[in-house]
Amino acid sequence: MKSNMPAKEKKKSKGKAEKPLDRDKARRFTCIVCPTCCELETDGTEVNGARCPKGETFALQEMVMPLRVITTTVRCETSKGVAMLPVKTACPVPLSGISEIMRRIKSLRLSEILALGSRIEAGSPAEPLDLIVTGELD
Ligand code: SF4
């Protein structure tokens, strides 16, 4: 027998049964952990729509304090000239603090081009911020 349920809804409801959520607290998120982009809904306790535990963790974290990994570049000023070295934060940082962290990263000046995978300490003891080199320059 053919169902009238839209294809997306069928995909979402396949597998686990929907858990009851507190409708006053429930919020929707698109999971950004992998390219599947599951549509999640959570009240901060239960999560619906996740096809794996990583999505459940993501949704619960979004309710408390959204985190993101920043990918950007750091300016290298060497005797050969100026180059922009690709980096990312060593761990996810609070979404609300990204403007301030980007300001700190943009003020950095390296005197040499570091190798892929090198760690750059860009913070202070009070506010540690480590970056990882994610690309190579010629
Ligand atoms: S819930 Fe799991 S499968 Fe779905 S997007 Fe998130 S990480 Fe990917």
mmCIF file of C-alpha atoms and ligand atoms in Angstrom:
data_model
loop_
_atom_site.group_PDB
_atom_site.id
_atom_site.type_symbol
_atom_site.label_atom_id
_atom_site.label_comp_id
_atom_site.label_asym_id
_atom_site.label_seq_id
_atom_site.Cartn_x
_atom_site.Cartn_y
_atom_site.Cartn_z
ATOM 1 C CA MET A 1 0.000 0.000 0.000
ATOM 2 C CA LYS A 2 1.315 3.457 -0.925
ATOM 3 C CA SER A 3 1.814 5.992 1.911
ATOM 4 C CA ASN A 4 0.836 9.685 1.658
ATOM 5 C CA MET A 5 3.697 10.641 3.995
ATOM 6 C CA PRO A 6 6.290 12.954 2.330
ATOM 7 C CA ALA A 7 9.623 11.263 1.480
ATOM 8 C CA LYS A 8 11.563 13.435 3.949
ATOM 9 C CA GLU A 9 9.209 12.517 6.809
ATOM 10 C CA LYS A 10 9.534 8.816 5.948
ATOM 11 C CA LYS A 11 13.342 9.133 6.078
ATOM 12 C CA LYS A 12 13.214 10.949 9.412
ATOM 13 C CA SER A 13 10.873 8.550 11.159
ATOM 14 C CA LYS A 14 12.623 5.400 9.926
ATOM 15 C CA GLY A 15 14.192 3.512 12.807
ATOM 16 C CA LYS A 16 13.621 4.915 16.295
ATOM 17 C CA ALA A 17 10.184 5.989 17.505
ATOM 18 C CA GLU A 18 9.712 9.707 18.164
ATOM 19 C CA LYS A 19 10.237 10.580 21.815
ATOM 20 C CA PRO A 20 7.813 12.921 23.567
ATOM 21 C CA LEU A 21 9.293 16.423 23.922
ATOM 22 C CA ASP A 22 8.476 19.331 26.196
ATOM 23 C CA ARG A 23 6.799 21.570 23.583
ATOM 24 C CA ASP A 24 7.562 24.752 25.550
ATOM 25 C CA LYS A 25 11.296 24.101 25.309
ATOM 26 C CA ALA A 26 11.586 22.236 21.991
ATOM 27 C CA ARG A 27 13.857 23.715 19.309
ATOM 28 C CA ARG A 28 14.863 22.511 15.856
ATOM 29 C CA PHE A 29 18.413 22.278 14.507
ATOM 30 C CA THR A 30 20.041 20.947 11.365
ATOM 31 C CA CYS A 31 22.864 18.643 12.404
ATOM 32 C CA ILE A 32 26.179 19.870 10.982
ATOM 33 C CA VAL A 33 28.343 17.000 12.231
ATOM 34 C CA CYS A 34 28.251 15.129 8.893
ATOM 35 C CA PRO A 35 26.890 15.783 5.381
ATOM 36 C CA THR A 36 23.667 13.854 6.037
ATOM 37 C CA CYS A 37 22.298 17.031 7.700
ATOM 38 C CA CYS A 38 19.615 15.346 9.828
ATOM 39 C CA GLU A 39 16.771 17.566 11.009
ATOM 40 C CA LEU A 40 16.848 17.402 14.806
ATOM 41 C CA GLU A 41 14.394 18.477 17.446
ATOM 42 C CA THR A 42 15.187 18.589 21.149
ATOM 43 C CA ASP A 43 13.872 19.962 24.399
ATOM 44 C CA GLY A 44 17.301 19.711 26.010
ATOM 45 C CA THR A 45 16.626 16.253 27.407
ATOM 46 C CA GLU A 46 15.411 14.081 24.536
ATOM 47 C CA VAL A 47 16.385 14.325 20.847
ATOM 48 C CA ASN A 48 14.365 13.268 17.802
ATOM 49 C CA GLY A 49 15.565 12.951 14.221
ATOM 50 C CA ALA A 50 19.189 11.947 14.861
ATOM 51 C CA ARG A 51 20.418 8.916 12.980
ATOM 52 C CA CYS A 52 23.441 8.497 15.261
ATOM 53 C CA PRO A 53 24.585 9.420 18.789
ATOM 54 C CA LYS A 54 26.788 12.244 17.472
ATOM 55 C CA GLY A 55 23.687 14.100 16.359
ATOM 56 C CA GLU A 56 22.068 13.685 19.756
ATOM 57 C CA THR A 57 25.188 15.091 21.428
ATOM 58 C CA PHE A 58 25.230 17.983 18.932
ATOM 59 C CA ALA A 59 21.584 18.893 19.592
ATOM 60 C CA LEU A 60 21.967 18.790 23.372
ATOM 61 C CA GLN A 61 25.133 20.931 23.151
ATOM 62 C CA GLU A 62 23.326 23.454 20.911
ATOM 63 C CA MET A 63 20.715 23.920 23.635
ATOM 64 C CA VAL A 64 23.348 24.666 26.287
ATOM 65 C CA MET A 65 26.206 26.410 24.451
ATOM 66 C CA PRO A 66 26.688 26.119 20.673
ATOM 67 C CA LEU A 67 30.286 25.295 19.712
ATOM 68 C CA ARG A 68 32.057 25.605 16.372
ATOM 69 C CA VAL A 69 35.497 24.870 14.940
ATOM 70 C CA ILE A 70 36.904 27.976 13.233
ATOM 71 C CA THR A 71 38.780 27.525 9.979
ATOM 72 C CA THR A 72 40.706 30.571 8.834
ATOM 73 C CA THR A 73 44.222 31.798 7.964
ATOM 74 C CA VAL A 74 47.123 33.352 9.878
ATOM 75 C CA ARG A 75 49.411 35.969 8.368
ATOM 76 C CA CYS A 76 53.062 34.890 7.960
ATOM 77 C CA GLU A 77 55.601 37.616 7.353
ATOM 78 C CA THR A 78 58.890 36.041 6.264
ATOM 79 C CA SER A 79 61.952 37.265 4.393
ATOM 80 C CA LYS A 80 60.336 35.865 1.237
ATOM 81 C CA GLY A 81 57.191 37.924 1.695
ATOM 82 C CA VAL A 82 53.722 37.601 3.128
ATOM 83 C CA ALA A 83 51.660 34.408 3.018
ATOM 84 C CA MET A 84 48.387 33.326 4.587
ATOM 85 C CA LEU A 85 48.683 29.977 6.387
ATOM 86 C CA PRO A 86 45.483 27.895 6.706
ATOM 87 C CA VAL A 87 44.600 26.931 10.284
ATOM 88 C CA LYS A 88 41.710 25.697 12.408
ATOM 89 C CA THR A 89 41.017 25.863 16.133
ATOM 90 C CA ALA A 90 42.355 22.792 17.932
ATOM 91 C CA CYS A 91 38.949 22.298 19.551
ATOM 92 C CA PRO A 92 35.454 23.728 19.123
ATOM 93 C CA VAL A 93 34.987 27.209 20.603
ATOM 94 C CA PRO A 94 31.808 28.956 21.847
ATOM 95 C CA LEU A 95 29.816 30.381 18.940
ATOM 96 C CA SER A 96 29.186 33.553 20.952
ATOM 97 C CA GLY A 97 32.946 34.199 21.220
ATOM 98 C CA ILE A 98 33.893 33.771 17.576
ATOM 99 C CA SER A 99 34.181 37.525 16.813
ATOM 100 C CA GLU A 100 36.668 38.045 19.644
ATOM 101 C CA ILE A 101 38.641 34.897 18.741
ATOM 102 C CA MET A 102 38.810 35.974 15.093
ATOM 103 C CA ARG A 103 40.101 39.386 16.184
ATOM 104 C CA ARG A 104 42.898 37.642 18.099
ATOM 105 C CA ILE A 105 43.726 35.317 15.206
ATOM 106 C CA LYS A 106 43.787 38.201 12.704
ATOM 107 C CA SER A 107 46.259 40.111 14.895
ATOM 108 C CA LEU A 108 48.735 37.196 14.866
ATOM 109 C CA ARG A 109 51.927 37.504 12.843
ATOM 110 C CA LEU A 110 54.154 34.465 12.293
ATOM 111 C CA SER A 111 57.774 34.971 11.294
ATOM 112 C CA GLU A 112 57.998 31.564 9.622
ATOM 113 C CA ILE A 113 55.746 29.243 7.674
ATOM 114 C CA LEU A 114 54.928 26.273 9.903
ATOM 115 C CA ALA A 115 54.488 22.701 8.719
ATOM 116 C CA LEU A 116 51.156 20.944 8.316
ATOM 117 C CA GLY A 117 49.861 19.777 11.717
ATOM 118 C CA SER A 118 51.928 22.272 13.737
ATOM 119 C CA ARG A 119 50.288 23.768 16.815
ATOM 120 C CA ILE A 120 50.192 27.531 17.363
ATOM 121 C CA GLU A 121 49.516 28.881 20.865
ATOM 122 C CA ALA A 122 47.498 31.985 20.185
ATOM 123 C CA GLY A 123 45.843 32.592 23.540
ATOM 124 C CA SER A 124 46.819 33.551 27.049
ATOM 125 C CA PRO A 125 46.942 31.493 30.268
ATOM 126 C CA ALA A 126 43.507 32.874 31.143
ATOM 127 C CA GLU A 127 42.077 32.281 27.679
ATOM 128 C CA PRO A 128 43.984 29.496 25.944
ATOM 129 C CA LEU A 129 43.535 29.249 22.191
ATOM 130 C CA ASP A 130 45.436 26.682 20.164
ATOM 131 C CA LEU A 131 45.419 26.576 16.377
ATOM 132 C CA ILE A 132 46.456 23.702 14.111
ATOM 133 C CA VAL A 133 48.032 24.278 10.700
ATOM 134 C CA THR A 134 45.763 22.618 8.127
ATOM 135 C CA GLY A 135 47.582 23.320 4.877
ATOM 136 C CA GLU A 136 50.986 23.690 3.310
ATOM 137 C CA LEU A 137 52.439 26.662 1.503
ATOM 138 C CA ASP A 138 55.106 26.440 -1.213
HETATM 139 S S1 SF4 B 1 22.683 12.849 13.324
HETATM 140 FE FE1 SF4 B 1 24.453 11.574 12.785
HETATM 141 S S2 SF4 B 1 24.034 10.953 10.667
HETATM 142 FE FE2 SF4 B 1 22.684 12.690 11.081
HETATM 143 S S3 SF4 B 1 23.833 14.508 10.349
HETATM 144 FE FE3 SF4 B 1 24.257 14.242 12.547
HETATM 145 S S4 SF4 B 1 26.151 13.057 12.615
HETATM 146 FE FE4 SF4 B 1 25.289 12.808 10.561
#
